[in-house]
Short mmCIF file of C-alpha atoms in Angstrom, two decimals:
data_model
loop_
_atom_site.label_atom_id
_atom_site.label_comp_id
_atom_site.label_asym_id
_atom_site.label_seq_id
_atom_site.Cartn_x
_atom_site.Cartn_y
_atom_site.Cartn_z
CA MET A 154 34.38 14.79 -9.66
CA GLY A 155 37.87 14.29 -8.16
CA ASN A 156 37.03 16.69 -5.32
CA LEU A 157 34.02 14.71 -4.09
CA LYS A 158 34.36 13.53 -0.53
CA PRO A 159 33.03 10.19 0.68
CA ARG A 160 30.45 12.05 2.74
CA ASP A 161 29.17 13.86 -0.36
CA ILE A 162 28.89 10.57 -2.25
CA LEU A 163 26.98 8.99 0.61
CA LEU A 164 24.65 12.00 0.79
CA ALA A 165 23.98 11.92 -2.97
CA THR A 166 23.35 8.18 -2.81
CA ALA A 167 20.95 8.61 0.09
CA LEU A 168 19.08 11.37 -1.75
CA LEU A 169 18.77 9.25 -4.89
CA ALA A 170 17.54 6.29 -2.85
CA GLY A 171 15.02 8.54 -1.15
CA PHE A 172 13.71 9.87 -4.46
CA ALA A 173 13.49 6.34 -5.83
CA ALA A 174 11.58 5.11 -2.79
CA ALA A 175 9.22 8.08 -2.92
CA GLY A 176 8.63 7.51 -6.63
CA ALA A 177 7.93 3.82 -6.09
CA GLY A 178 5.52 4.68 -3.31
CA ILE A 179 3.62 7.14 -5.48
CA VAL A 180 3.41 4.60 -8.31
CA ALA A 181 2.13 1.96 -5.89
CA LEU A 182 -0.51 4.32 -4.50
CA VAL A 183 -1.67 5.28 -7.98
CA GLN A 184 -1.78 1.63 -9.05
CA ASP A 185 -3.77 0.61 -5.96
CA SER A 186 -6.17 3.49 -6.50
CA THR A 187 -6.58 2.64 -10.19
CA GLU A 188 -7.13 -1.07 -9.52
CA ALA A 189 -9.69 -0.27 -6.84
CA ARG A 190 -11.53 2.06 -9.23
CA ILE A 191 -11.48 -0.56 -11.98
CA ALA A 192 -12.82 -3.18 -9.56
CA GLU A 193 -15.61 -0.83 -8.46
CA ASN A 194 -16.54 -0.06 -12.06
CA ARG A 195 -16.52 -3.74 -12.96
CA MET A 196 -18.77 -4.56 -10.01
CA ALA A 197 -21.18 -1.76 -10.99
CA VAL A 198 -21.33 -3.08 -14.58
CA ASN A 199 -21.86 -6.64 -13.37
CA ARG A 200 -24.60 -5.54 -10.98
CA ASN A 201 -26.45 -3.73 -13.80
CA ARG A 202 -26.14 -6.67 -16.19
CA ILE A 203 -27.22 -9.19 -13.58
CA ALA A 204 -30.21 -7.01 -12.72
CA GLU A 205 -31.17 -7.09 -16.41
CA LEU A 206 -30.82 -10.86 -16.63
CA THR A 207 -32.71 -11.78 -13.50
CA GLY A 208 -35.83 -10.25 -15.02
CA GLU A 209 -38.82 -10.17 -12.72
CA LEU A 210 -37.45 -12.78 -10.33
CA ASP A 211 -38.17 -12.16 -6.66
CA TYR A 212 -34.72 -12.33 -5.08
CA ARG A 213 -33.38 -10.84 -1.86
CA ASN A 214 -29.61 -11.26 -2.06
CA ASP A 215 -26.93 -9.41 -4.02
CA PRO A 216 -25.94 -11.87 -6.78
CA VAL A 217 -22.70 -9.97 -7.47
CA HIS A 218 -21.36 -11.34 -4.17
CA ASP A 219 -22.94 -14.79 -4.53
CA THR A 220 -20.78 -16.36 -7.20
CA ILE A 221 -18.83 -19.48 -8.08
CA ASP A 222 -16.61 -20.52 -10.99
CA LEU A 223 -17.79 -23.21 -13.38
CA ASP A 224 -15.72 -25.40 -15.70
CA HIS A 225 -17.50 -27.26 -18.45
CA ASP A 226 -17.40 -27.95 -22.17
CA LEU A 227 -21.02 -26.92 -22.60
CA LEU A 228 -20.24 -23.47 -21.19
CA GLY A 229 -17.28 -23.14 -23.51
CA GLY A 230 -14.38 -22.86 -21.09
CA ALA A 231 -12.96 -22.88 -17.59
CA HIS A 232 -13.19 -20.52 -14.61
CA LEU A 233 -16.42 -18.98 -15.86
CA PRO A 234 -18.27 -17.14 -13.08
CA ALA A 235 -21.94 -17.73 -12.39
CA TRP A 236 -24.05 -15.51 -10.13
CA PHE A 237 -26.94 -16.76 -8.00
CA ALA A 238 -30.20 -14.96 -7.23
CA ARG A 239 -31.85 -16.25 -4.04
CA ASP A 240 -35.13 -15.70 -2.26
CA ALA A 241 -35.55 -14.86 1.43
CA ASP A 242 -34.96 -18.52 2.33
CA ASP A 243 -31.67 -18.62 0.38
CA GLU A 244 -33.21 -20.87 -2.26
CA VAL A 245 -31.89 -20.32 -5.78
CA VAL A 246 -34.49 -18.67 -8.00
CA GLY A 247 -32.19 -17.89 -10.92
CA ILE A 248 -28.61 -18.03 -12.16
CA VAL A 249 -26.67 -15.78 -14.52
CA PHE A 250 -24.09 -17.87 -16.37
CA SER A 251 -20.97 -16.78 -18.17
CA ALA A 252 -20.59 -18.70 -21.41
CA VAL A 253 -18.29 -18.57 -24.41
CA ALA A 254 -19.25 -19.15 -28.03
CA PRO A 255 -15.89 -20.23 -29.48
CA ASP A 256 -17.03 -20.24 -33.09
CA GLY A 257 -17.78 -16.59 -33.78
CA TYR A 258 -16.65 -15.10 -37.07
CA SER A 259 -13.77 -13.25 -35.40
CA GLY A 260 -13.19 -15.51 -32.40
CA ASN A 261 -14.78 -15.98 -29.01
CA ILE A 262 -18.07 -14.31 -28.16
CA HIS A 263 -18.56 -13.92 -24.41
CA LEU A 264 -22.12 -14.11 -23.14
CA LEU A 265 -24.09 -13.62 -19.95
CA ILE A 266 -27.16 -15.88 -19.83
CA GLY A 267 -29.88 -15.62 -17.19
CA ILE A 268 -31.93 -18.74 -16.45
CA ASP A 269 -34.57 -19.19 -13.74
CA ARG A 270 -34.87 -22.30 -11.58
CA ASP A 271 -37.33 -23.84 -14.04
CA GLY A 272 -34.96 -23.53 -16.98
CA GLU A 273 -36.57 -20.51 -18.64
CA LEU A 274 -34.31 -17.88 -20.15
CA GLN A 275 -34.58 -14.50 -18.46
CA GLY A 276 -32.30 -12.89 -20.99
CA VAL A 277 -29.01 -13.05 -22.88
CA ARG A 278 -26.42 -10.30 -23.25
CA VAL A 279 -23.07 -10.09 -25.01
CA SER A 280 -20.26 -9.05 -22.67
CA ALA A 281 -17.37 -9.09 -25.15
CA HIS A 282 -16.76 -9.88 -28.83
CA ARG A 283 -14.70 -8.93 -31.87
CA GLU A 284 -17.32 -9.40 -34.55
CA THR A 285 -17.47 -7.17 -37.62
CA PRO A 286 -18.88 -3.68 -36.92
CA GLY A 287 -22.09 -3.11 -38.82
CA LEU A 288 -22.67 -6.84 -39.32
CA GLY A 289 -21.85 -9.16 -36.44
CA ASP A 290 -22.20 -6.50 -33.77
CA THR A 291 -25.97 -6.67 -34.23
CA ILE A 292 -25.84 -9.25 -31.42
CA GLU A 293 -25.42 -6.33 -28.99
CA ALA A 294 -28.59 -5.28 -27.19
CA GLU A 295 -27.69 -1.66 -27.89
CA ARG A 296 -27.55 -2.32 -31.63
CA SER A 297 -30.74 -4.34 -32.17
CA ASP A 298 -33.45 -6.36 -30.46
CA TRP A 299 -32.17 -9.64 -31.89
CA ILE A 300 -30.61 -10.81 -28.61
CA ARG A 301 -33.98 -10.36 -26.89
CA SER A 302 -35.46 -13.12 -29.07
CA PHE A 303 -34.15 -15.57 -26.45
CA ASP A 304 -36.29 -14.11 -23.66
CA GLY A 305 -38.72 -16.69 -22.29
CA ARG A 306 -37.25 -19.56 -24.32
CA SER A 307 -36.25 -22.87 -22.79
CA LEU A 308 -34.63 -26.16 -23.78
CA GLY A 309 -37.91 -27.39 -25.28
CA ASP A 310 -39.09 -24.06 -26.65
CA PRO A 311 -38.38 -24.34 -29.48
CA PRO A 312 -37.69 -28.08 -29.78
CA ALA A 313 -34.07 -29.08 -30.40
CA GLU A 314 -34.42 -28.84 -34.19
CA GLY A 315 -35.53 -25.22 -33.84
CA TRP A 316 -32.38 -24.10 -32.02
CA HIS A 317 -30.72 -22.89 -35.21
CA VAL A 318 -30.84 -19.81 -37.39
CA ARG A 319 -33.49 -19.87 -40.12
CA LYS A 320 -30.86 -20.60 -42.77
CA ASP A 321 -30.23 -23.89 -40.96
CA GLY A 322 -33.91 -24.68 -40.46
CA GLY A 323 -34.32 -23.06 -37.06
CA VAL A 324 -36.48 -20.27 -35.65
CA PHE A 325 -33.84 -17.58 -35.02
CA ASP A 326 -33.12 -14.84 -37.54
CA GLN A 327 -29.70 -14.49 -39.07
CA PHE A 328 -28.25 -11.16 -40.17
CA THR A 329 -28.03 -10.00 -43.76
CA GLY A 330 -24.51 -10.86 -44.87
CA ALA A 331 -23.64 -12.54 -41.57
CA THR A 332 -24.64 -16.01 -40.46
CA ILE A 333 -21.73 -17.30 -38.38
CA THR A 334 -22.19 -14.76 -35.60
CA PRO A 335 -25.85 -15.42 -34.71
CA ARG A 336 -25.33 -19.14 -35.34
CA ALA A 337 -22.56 -19.18 -32.74
CA VAL A 338 -24.68 -17.34 -30.18
CA VAL A 339 -27.68 -19.63 -30.68
CA ARG A 340 -25.49 -22.67 -30.18
CA ALA A 341 -23.90 -21.24 -27.02
CA VAL A 342 -27.27 -20.38 -25.49
CA TYR A 343 -28.62 -23.86 -26.25
CA ARG A 344 -25.51 -25.51 -24.77
CA THR A 345 -25.91 -23.43 -21.61
CA LEU A 346 -29.51 -24.58 -21.28
CA GLU A 347 -28.28 -28.16 -21.70
CA TYR A 348 -25.71 -27.58 -18.98
CA PHE A 349 -28.35 -26.23 -16.62
CA ALA A 350 -30.66 -29.18 -17.31
CA GLN A 351 -27.87 -31.70 -16.67
CA HIS A 352 -26.67 -30.04 -13.45
CA ARG A 353 -29.85 -28.42 -12.19
CA ASP A 354 -30.00 -30.28 -8.88
CA GLU A 355 -26.37 -29.48 -8.04
CA LEU A 356 -26.76 -25.84 -8.99
CA LEU A 357 -29.97 -25.30 -7.03
CA ALA A 358 -28.40 -27.00 -4.00
CA THR A 359 -25.49 -24.54 -3.75
CA ARG A 360 -25.45 -22.43 -0.64
CA PRO A 361 -24.55 -18.71 -0.37
CA ASP A 362 -21.06 -19.52 0.95
CA ALA A 363 -20.24 -21.92 -1.90
CA THR A 364 -16.83 -21.52 -3.49
CA GLY A 365 -14.99 -23.10 -6.38
CA SER A 366 -16.54 -25.28 -9.04
CA VAL A 367 -19.77 -27.19 -8.41
CA VAL A 368 -18.92 -29.75 -11.08
CA GLU A 369 -15.66 -31.39 -12.00
CA PRO A 370 -13.68 -29.74 -14.83
CA LEU A 371 -14.06 -31.55 -18.14
CA PRO A 372 -11.77 -31.54 -21.20
CA HIS A 373 -12.33 -28.43 -23.28
CA ASN A 374 -11.10 -29.54 -26.68
CA GLU A 375 -14.68 -30.03 -27.85
CA ALA A 376 -15.44 -26.40 -27.01
CA ASN A 377 -13.22 -25.27 -29.86
CA GLY A 378 -15.46 -26.40 -32.68
CA ASP A 379 -14.58 -25.74 -36.28
CA ASN A 380 -16.00 -22.59 -37.83
CA GLU A 381 -18.47 -23.22 -40.58
CA ALA A 382 -18.84 -21.40 -43.86
CA ASN A 383 -20.55 -18.10 -43.18
CA ARG A 384 -21.61 -15.43 -45.48
#
């Protein structure tokens, strides 16, 4: 070490700096590539789900790129994306809402809910949850047909008193050994229909270049309702 010359030290330092810079560059390239791939995969998944939830609607745009964020208690949170399906005249024929059921058995249940311009449900799908495997996960379309029981429903079909699981006097089935999970989903779907009914004119008036929230953010403390006794 004592025989090292200043030039040798400078050379070693330069080499180390070069290796560090090269390593950082490689990491950045890999990260950019990974993030781009994740974004592409997410867009492909969203496109497939939106296609499912726009049913037989006659739309001409790509809803994945026609989106705004919504903030409202009835939807269960803030910064929730909604995607718009439009006809050839850019009129809204349907919307796929993101909604959160905050009162699932194991926490939030994230939903995608398709509604046409007349307020009829085109479909409901679960996008994320932590419900009990073998019990609560029956809300997944891949696990059972239960989630398809919302197809064609609307705010008045069934009447308000029917928007509950059968255990609570409603028309929707609960699961054997699990009531909280379907109860939470039914409530979230009904609240989303309420939201659409209350803001229908604003929503249908949005244009393809709309950005941000179409309604003012509201307090969200009510969205965190108390869990009820379940099973």
